[in-house]
Tab-separated table of C-alpha atoms in Angstrom:
chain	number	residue	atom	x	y	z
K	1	UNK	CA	-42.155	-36.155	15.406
K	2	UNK	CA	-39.417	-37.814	13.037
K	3	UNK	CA	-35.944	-38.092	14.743
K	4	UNK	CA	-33.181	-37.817	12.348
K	5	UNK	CA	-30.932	-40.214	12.921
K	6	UNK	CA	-27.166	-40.908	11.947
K	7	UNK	CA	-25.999	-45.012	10.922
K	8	UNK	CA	-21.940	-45.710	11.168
K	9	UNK	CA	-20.696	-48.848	9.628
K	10	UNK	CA	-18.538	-50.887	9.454
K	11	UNK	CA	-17.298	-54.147	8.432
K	12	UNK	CA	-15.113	-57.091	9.585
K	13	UNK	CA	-13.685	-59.755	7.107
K	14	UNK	CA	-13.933	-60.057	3.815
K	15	UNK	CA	-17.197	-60.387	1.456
K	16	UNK	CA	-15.263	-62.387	-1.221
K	17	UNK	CA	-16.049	-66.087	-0.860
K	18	UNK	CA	-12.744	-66.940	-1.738
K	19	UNK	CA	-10.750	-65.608	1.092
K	20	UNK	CA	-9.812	-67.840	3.881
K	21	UNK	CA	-12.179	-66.272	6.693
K	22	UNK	CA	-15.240	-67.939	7.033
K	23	UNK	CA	-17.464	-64.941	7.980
K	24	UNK	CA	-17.911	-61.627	7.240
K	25	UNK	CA	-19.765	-59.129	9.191
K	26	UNK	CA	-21.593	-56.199	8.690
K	27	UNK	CA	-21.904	-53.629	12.048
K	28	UNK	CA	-23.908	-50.820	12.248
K	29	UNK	CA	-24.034	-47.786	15.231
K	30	UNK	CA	-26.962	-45.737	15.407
K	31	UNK	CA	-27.444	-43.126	17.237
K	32	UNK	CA	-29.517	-40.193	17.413
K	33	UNK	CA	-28.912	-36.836	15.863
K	34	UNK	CA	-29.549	-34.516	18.728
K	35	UNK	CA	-27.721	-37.231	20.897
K	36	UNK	CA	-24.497	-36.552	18.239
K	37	UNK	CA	-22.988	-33.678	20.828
K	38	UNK	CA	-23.132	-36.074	23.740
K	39	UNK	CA	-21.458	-39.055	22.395
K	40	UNK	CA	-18.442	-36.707	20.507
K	41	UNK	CA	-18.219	-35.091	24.150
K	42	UNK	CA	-17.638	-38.345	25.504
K	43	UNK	CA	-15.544	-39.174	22.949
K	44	UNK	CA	-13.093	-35.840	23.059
K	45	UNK	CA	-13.193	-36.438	26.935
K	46	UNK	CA	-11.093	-40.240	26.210
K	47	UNK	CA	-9.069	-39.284	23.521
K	48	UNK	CA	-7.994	-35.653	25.833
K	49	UNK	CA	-7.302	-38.379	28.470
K	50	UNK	CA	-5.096	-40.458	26.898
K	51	UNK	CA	-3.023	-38.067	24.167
K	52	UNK	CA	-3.787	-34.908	24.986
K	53	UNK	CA	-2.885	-35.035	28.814
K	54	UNK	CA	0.392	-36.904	28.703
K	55	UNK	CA	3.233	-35.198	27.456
K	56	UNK	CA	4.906	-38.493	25.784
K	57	UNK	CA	1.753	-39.079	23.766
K	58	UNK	CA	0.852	-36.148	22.758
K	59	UNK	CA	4.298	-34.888	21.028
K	60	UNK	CA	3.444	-37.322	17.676
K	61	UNK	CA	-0.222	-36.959	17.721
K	62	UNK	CA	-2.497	-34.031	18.307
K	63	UNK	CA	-5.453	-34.187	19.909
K	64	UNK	CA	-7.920	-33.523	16.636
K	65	UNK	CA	-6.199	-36.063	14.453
K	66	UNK	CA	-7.014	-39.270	16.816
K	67	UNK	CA	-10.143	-41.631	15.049
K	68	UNK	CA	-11.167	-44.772	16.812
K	69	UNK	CA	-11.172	-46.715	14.088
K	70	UNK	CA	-11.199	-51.041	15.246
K	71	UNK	CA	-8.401	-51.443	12.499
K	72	UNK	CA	-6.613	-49.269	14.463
K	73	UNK	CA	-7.100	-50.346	17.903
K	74	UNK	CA	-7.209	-53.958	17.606
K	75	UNK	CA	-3.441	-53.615	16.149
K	76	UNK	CA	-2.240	-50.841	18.260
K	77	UNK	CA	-1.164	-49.147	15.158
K	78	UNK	CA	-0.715	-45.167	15.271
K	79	UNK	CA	-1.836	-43.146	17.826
K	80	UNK	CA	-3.109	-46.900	19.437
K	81	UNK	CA	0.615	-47.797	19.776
K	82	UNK	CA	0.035	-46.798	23.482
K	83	UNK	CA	-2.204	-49.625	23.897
K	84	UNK	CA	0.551	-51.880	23.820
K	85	UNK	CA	0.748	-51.191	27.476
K	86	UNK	CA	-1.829	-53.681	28.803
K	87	UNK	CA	-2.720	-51.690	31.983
K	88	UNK	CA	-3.268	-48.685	30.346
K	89	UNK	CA	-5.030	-50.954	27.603
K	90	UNK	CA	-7.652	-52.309	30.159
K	91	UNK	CA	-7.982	-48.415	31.519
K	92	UNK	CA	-8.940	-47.574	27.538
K	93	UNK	CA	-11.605	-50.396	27.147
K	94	UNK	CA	-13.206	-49.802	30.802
K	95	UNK	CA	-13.950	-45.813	29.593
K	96	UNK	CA	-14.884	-46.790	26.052
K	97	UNK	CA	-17.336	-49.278	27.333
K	98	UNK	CA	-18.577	-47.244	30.205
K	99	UNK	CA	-18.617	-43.821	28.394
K	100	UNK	CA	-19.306	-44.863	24.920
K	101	UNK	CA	-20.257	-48.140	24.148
K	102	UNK	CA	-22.895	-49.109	26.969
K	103	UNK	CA	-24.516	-45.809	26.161
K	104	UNK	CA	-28.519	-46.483	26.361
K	105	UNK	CA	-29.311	-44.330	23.358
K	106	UNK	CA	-27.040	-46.169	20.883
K	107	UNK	CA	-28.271	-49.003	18.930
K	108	UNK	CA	-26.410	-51.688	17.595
K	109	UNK	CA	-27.055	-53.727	14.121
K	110	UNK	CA	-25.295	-56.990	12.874
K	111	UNK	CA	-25.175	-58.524	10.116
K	112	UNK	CA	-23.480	-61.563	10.014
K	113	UNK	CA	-22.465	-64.278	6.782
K	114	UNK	CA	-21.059	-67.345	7.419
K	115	UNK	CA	-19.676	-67.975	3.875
K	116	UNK	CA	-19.090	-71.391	4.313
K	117	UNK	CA	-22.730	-71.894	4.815
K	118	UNK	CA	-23.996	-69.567	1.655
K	119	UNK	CA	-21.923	-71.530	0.052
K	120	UNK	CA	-23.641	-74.731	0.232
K	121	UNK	CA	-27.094	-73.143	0.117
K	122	UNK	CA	-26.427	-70.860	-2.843
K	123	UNK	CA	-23.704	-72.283	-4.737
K	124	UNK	CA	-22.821	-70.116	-7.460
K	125	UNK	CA	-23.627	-66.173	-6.031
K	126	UNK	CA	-21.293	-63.864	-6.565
K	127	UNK	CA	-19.106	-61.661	-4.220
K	128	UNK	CA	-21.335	-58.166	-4.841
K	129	UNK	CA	-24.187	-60.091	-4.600
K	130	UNK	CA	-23.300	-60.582	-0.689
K	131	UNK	CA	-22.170	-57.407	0.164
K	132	UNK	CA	-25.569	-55.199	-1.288
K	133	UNK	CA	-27.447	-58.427	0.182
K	134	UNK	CA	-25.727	-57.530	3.220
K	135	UNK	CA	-25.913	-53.602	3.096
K	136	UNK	CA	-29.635	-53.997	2.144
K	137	UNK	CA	-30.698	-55.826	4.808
K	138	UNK	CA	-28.339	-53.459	7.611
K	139	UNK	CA	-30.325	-50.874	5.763
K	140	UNK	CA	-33.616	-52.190	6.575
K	141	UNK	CA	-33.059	-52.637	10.281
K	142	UNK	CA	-31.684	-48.568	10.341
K	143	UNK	CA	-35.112	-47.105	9.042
């Protein structure tokens, strides 16, 4: 039997060879469809523990409008302001590793450019032509 299964991506850098950062990369989550429930459980059981059970985080945000999105939580922007406590970042990261991220029935996929490298062996390719490259090829490792 077929399981369904559901890819989130995301990506880090920029695809355009003319911006400054010398990689961009392509991430991909898998996971599972009837695995779906679990991992949102897991998920609603962080986010209740750090805005919906403190009074002082909780007033701006509510509960159902917190995403982890990196963007996000690499800045402490929004609802991640709170991470600019270190302590209480280091408690976030230790239950999004051990609840979510170290989960055995999550796969990972990369896809990494160095553009400085394409480059020099394909002088000439365009921007698009990197990111469906790069799609394409996160694409074939999900199926």
């Amino acid at each position: 039997m077929v399981k369904n299964k559901i890819l989130f991506i995301d990506e880090t850098g920029k695809h355009n060879l003319s911006h400054w950062s010398w990689f961009f990369i392509l991430s991909g989550c898998l996971i599972f469809e009837d695995h779906v429930g679990q991992f949102r459980k897991m998920a609603d059981s962080i986010i209740f523990k750090y805005w919906g059970s403190h009074k002082s985080y909780s007033r701006k945000y509510k509960v159902n409008d917190i995403v982890f999105r990196a963007d996000d939580i690499r800045k402490c922007k929004g609802p991640f302001a709170i991470l600019k406590d270190q302590i209480l970042k280091k408690r976030f990261w230790k239950d999004v590793h051990s609840q979510l991220l170290s989960r055995p029935d999550i796969i990972y996929l990369f896809v990494l450019v160095d553009k400085r490298e394409l480059k020099s062996v394909s002088p000439g390719i365009k921007d698009k032509t990197i990111l469906d490259n790069d799609y394409k090829k996160l694409m074939e490792e999900f199926i």
